[in-house]
Short mmCIF file of C-alpha atoms and ligand atoms in Angstrom, two decimals:
data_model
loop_
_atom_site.label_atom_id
_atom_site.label_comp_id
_atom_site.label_asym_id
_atom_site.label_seq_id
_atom_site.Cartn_x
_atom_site.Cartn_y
_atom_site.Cartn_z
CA UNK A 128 134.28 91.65 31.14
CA UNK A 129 136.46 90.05 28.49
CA UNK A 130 134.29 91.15 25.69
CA UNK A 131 134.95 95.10 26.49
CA UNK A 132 139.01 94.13 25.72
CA UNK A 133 140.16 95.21 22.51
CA UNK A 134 142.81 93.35 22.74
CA UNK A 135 145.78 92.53 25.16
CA UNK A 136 148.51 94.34 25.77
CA UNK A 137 150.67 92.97 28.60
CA UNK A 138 150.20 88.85 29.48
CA UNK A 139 150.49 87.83 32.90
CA UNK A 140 154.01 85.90 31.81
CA UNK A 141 155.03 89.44 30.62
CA UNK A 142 154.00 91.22 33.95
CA UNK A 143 155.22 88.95 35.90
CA UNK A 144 158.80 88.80 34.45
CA UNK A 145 158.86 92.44 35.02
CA UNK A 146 157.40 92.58 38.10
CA UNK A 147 160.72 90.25 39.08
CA UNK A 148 163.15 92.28 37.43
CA UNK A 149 161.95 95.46 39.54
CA UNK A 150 161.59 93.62 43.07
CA UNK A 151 165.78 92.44 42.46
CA UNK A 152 166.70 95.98 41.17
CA UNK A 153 165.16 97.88 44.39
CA UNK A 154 166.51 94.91 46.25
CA UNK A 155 169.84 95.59 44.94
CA UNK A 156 169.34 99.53 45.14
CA UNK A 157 168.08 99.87 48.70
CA UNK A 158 170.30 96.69 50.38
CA UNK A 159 170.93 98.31 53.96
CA UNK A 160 168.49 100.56 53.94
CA UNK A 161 165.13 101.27 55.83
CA UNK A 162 162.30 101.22 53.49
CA UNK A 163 159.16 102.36 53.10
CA UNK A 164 156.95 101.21 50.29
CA UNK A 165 153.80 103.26 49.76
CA UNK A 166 151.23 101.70 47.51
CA UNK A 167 148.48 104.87 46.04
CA UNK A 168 144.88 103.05 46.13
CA UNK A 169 143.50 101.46 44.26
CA UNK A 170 145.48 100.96 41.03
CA UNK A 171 148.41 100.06 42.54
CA UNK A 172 147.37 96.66 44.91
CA UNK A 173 147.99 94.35 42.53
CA UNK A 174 151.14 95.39 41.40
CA UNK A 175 151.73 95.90 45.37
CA UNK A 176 151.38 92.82 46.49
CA UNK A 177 153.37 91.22 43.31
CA UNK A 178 156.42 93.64 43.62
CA UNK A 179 156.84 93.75 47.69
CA UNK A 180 157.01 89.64 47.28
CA UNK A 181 159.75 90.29 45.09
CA UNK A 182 162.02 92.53 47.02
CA UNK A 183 164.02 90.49 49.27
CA UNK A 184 165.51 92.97 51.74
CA UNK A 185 163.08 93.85 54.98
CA UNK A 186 160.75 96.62 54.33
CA UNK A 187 157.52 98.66 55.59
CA UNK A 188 154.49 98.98 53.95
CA UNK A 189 151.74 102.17 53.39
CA UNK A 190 149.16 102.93 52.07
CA UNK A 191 147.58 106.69 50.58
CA UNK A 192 144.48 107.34 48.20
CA UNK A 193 144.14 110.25 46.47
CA UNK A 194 141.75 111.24 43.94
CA UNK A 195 142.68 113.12 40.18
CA UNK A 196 140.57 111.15 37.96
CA UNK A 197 136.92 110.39 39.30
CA UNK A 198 134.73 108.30 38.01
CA UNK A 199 135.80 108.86 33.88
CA UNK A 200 138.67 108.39 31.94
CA UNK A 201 139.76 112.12 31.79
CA UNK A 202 141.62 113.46 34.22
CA UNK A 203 140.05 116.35 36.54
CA UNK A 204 143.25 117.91 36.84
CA UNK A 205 143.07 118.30 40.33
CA UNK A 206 144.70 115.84 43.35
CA UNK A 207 143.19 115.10 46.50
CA UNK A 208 144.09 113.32 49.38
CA UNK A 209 141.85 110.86 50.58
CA UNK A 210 143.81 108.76 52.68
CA UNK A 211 146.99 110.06 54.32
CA UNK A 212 150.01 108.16 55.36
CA UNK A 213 149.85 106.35 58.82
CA UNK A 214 153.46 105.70 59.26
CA UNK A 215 155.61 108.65 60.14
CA UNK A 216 157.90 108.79 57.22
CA UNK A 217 160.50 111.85 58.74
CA UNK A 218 164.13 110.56 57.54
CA UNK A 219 162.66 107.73 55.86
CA UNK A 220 163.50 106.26 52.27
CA UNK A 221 159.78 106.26 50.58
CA UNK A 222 159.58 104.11 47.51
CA UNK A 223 155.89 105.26 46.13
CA UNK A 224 154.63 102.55 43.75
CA UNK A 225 151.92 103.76 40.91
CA UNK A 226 150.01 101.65 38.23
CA UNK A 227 150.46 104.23 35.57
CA UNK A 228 152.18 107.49 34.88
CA UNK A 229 150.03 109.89 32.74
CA UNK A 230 149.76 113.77 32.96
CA UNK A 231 152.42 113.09 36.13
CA UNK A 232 150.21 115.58 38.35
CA UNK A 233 149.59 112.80 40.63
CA UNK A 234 153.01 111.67 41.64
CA UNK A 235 154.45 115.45 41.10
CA UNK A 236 151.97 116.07 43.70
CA UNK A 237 152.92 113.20 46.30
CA UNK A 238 156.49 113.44 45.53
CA UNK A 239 156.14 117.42 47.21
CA UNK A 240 153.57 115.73 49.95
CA UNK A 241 156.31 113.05 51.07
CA UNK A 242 159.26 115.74 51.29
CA UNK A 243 157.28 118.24 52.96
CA UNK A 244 156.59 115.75 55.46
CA UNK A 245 160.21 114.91 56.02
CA UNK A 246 160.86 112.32 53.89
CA UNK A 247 164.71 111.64 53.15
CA UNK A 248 164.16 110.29 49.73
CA UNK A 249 160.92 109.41 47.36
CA UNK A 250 161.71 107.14 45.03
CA UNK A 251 159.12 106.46 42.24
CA UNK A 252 158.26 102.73 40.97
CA UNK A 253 155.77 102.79 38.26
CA UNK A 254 154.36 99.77 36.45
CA UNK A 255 153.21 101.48 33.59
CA UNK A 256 154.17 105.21 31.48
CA UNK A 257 152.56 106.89 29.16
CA UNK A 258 155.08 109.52 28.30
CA UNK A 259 153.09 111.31 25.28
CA UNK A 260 150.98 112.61 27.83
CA UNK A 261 153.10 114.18 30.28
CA UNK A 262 151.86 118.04 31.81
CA UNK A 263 154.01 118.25 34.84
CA UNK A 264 157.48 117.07 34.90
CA UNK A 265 158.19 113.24 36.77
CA UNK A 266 160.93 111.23 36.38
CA UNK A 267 160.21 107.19 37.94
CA UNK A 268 163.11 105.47 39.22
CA UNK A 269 161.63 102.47 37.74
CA UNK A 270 159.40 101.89 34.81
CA UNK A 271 157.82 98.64 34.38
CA UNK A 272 156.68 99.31 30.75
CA UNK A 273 155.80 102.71 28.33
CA UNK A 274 152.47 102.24 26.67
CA UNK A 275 150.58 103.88 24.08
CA UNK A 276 148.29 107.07 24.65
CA UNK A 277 144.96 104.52 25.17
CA UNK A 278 142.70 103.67 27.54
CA UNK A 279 144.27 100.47 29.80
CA UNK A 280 142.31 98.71 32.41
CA UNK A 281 143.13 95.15 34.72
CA UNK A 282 146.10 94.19 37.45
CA UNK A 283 144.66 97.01 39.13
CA UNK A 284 143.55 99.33 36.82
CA UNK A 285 140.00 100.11 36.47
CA UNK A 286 137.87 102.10 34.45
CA UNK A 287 134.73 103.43 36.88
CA UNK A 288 136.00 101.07 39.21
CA UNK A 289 135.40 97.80 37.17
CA UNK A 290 138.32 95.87 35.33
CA UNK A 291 140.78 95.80 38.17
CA UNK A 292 140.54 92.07 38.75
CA UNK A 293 141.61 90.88 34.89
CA UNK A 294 144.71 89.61 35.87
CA UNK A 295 145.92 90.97 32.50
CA UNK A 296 146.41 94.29 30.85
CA UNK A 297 144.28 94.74 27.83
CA UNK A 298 143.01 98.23 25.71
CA UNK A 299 139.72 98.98 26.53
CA UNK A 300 137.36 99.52 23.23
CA UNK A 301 136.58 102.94 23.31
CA UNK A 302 132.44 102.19 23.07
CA UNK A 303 132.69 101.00 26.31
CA UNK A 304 133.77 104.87 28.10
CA UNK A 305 132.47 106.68 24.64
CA UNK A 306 128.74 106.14 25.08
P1 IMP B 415 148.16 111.39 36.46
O1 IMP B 415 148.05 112.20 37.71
O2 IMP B 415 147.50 112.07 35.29
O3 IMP B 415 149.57 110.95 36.14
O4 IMP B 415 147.20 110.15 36.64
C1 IMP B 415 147.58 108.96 37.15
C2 IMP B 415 146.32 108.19 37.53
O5 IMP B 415 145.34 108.25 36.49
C3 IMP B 415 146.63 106.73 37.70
O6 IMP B 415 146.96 106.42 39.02
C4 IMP B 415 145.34 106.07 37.26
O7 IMP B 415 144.47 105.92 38.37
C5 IMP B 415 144.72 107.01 36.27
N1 IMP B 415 144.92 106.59 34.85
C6 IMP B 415 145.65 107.23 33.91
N2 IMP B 415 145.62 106.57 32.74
C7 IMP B 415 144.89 105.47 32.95
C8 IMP B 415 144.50 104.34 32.11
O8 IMP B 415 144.84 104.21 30.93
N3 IMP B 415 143.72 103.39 32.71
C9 IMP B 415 143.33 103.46 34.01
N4 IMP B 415 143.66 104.48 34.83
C10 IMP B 415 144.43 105.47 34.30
MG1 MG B 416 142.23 104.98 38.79
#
């Protein structure tokens, strides 16, 4: 695995750190408030189960999978839901946590999902942004860190569904999704 890594570009020290910073922000932000944290499968279970153990006031937990990307590294352009919410989320305060921001069609999409359903607010917490590659307009709440426009894979992130366990993230060399 570790010899398709160009090269690092966020430690585990440096995620972590981060990952701290967020959790006592939305802490902070939310104090008194009902909760609902909605993790999109896969990317996001790593970061997930960091960032909830990091937010100190009580809180509920979802899950939804949707589908833009398939099996490549180029977006299809289109979202699908693949799993929906379970929790009823009418009058609720959603927090919907991402591994990465790119074309924004994604969270543009679930942001319209959540409010159509009732939400009262959706909040967005994404660990990573790449802003250069923006199509639809999305604004997080919380940005963990901007990145370049290249391929990233580990905490989460996968490239055809491998990667997700480095506990790093690293640049994937571009012979490994060019060939
Ligand atoms: P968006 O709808 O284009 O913003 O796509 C967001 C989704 O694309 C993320 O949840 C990821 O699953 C995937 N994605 C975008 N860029 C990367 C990357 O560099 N590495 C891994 N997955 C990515
Ligand atoms: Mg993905």
């Amino acid at each position: 695995m570790l010899n398709d890594i160009e090269r690092v570009l966020l430690s585990e020290q440096q995620i972590s750190d981060k990952v701290k910073e967020i959790g006592a922000a939305i802490s902070k932000d939310f104090a008194g408030q009902d909760v609902l944290l909605v993790g999109i499968l896969k990317g996001s279970v790593v970061f997930m189960a960091d960032l909830m153990r990091a937010i100190t006031i009580p809180l509920a937990i979802d899950f939804m999978a949707v589908s833009s990307y398939g099996k490549g590294s180029k977006s299809s352009g289109v979202v699908k839901i693949v799993k929906d919410l379970q929790e009823d989320i009418e009058g609720k305060n959603i927090i919907v946590v991402e591994d990465i921001l790119d074309s924004g069609r994604t969270l543009s999409y679930l942001r319209k999902h959540m409010m159509a359903k009732g939400a009262n607010k959706v909040s967005i917490v994404t660990l990573l942004d790449k802003p250069e590659r923006r199509v639809v307009d999305v604004f997080p709440d919380y940005t963990g860190f901007n990145v370049p426009d290249e391929f990233v894979v580990g905490y989460g992130l996968d490239y055809s569904e491998k990667y997700r366990n480095l506990p790093f993230i690293g640049v994937l060399k571009p012979s490994v999704y060019q060939d």
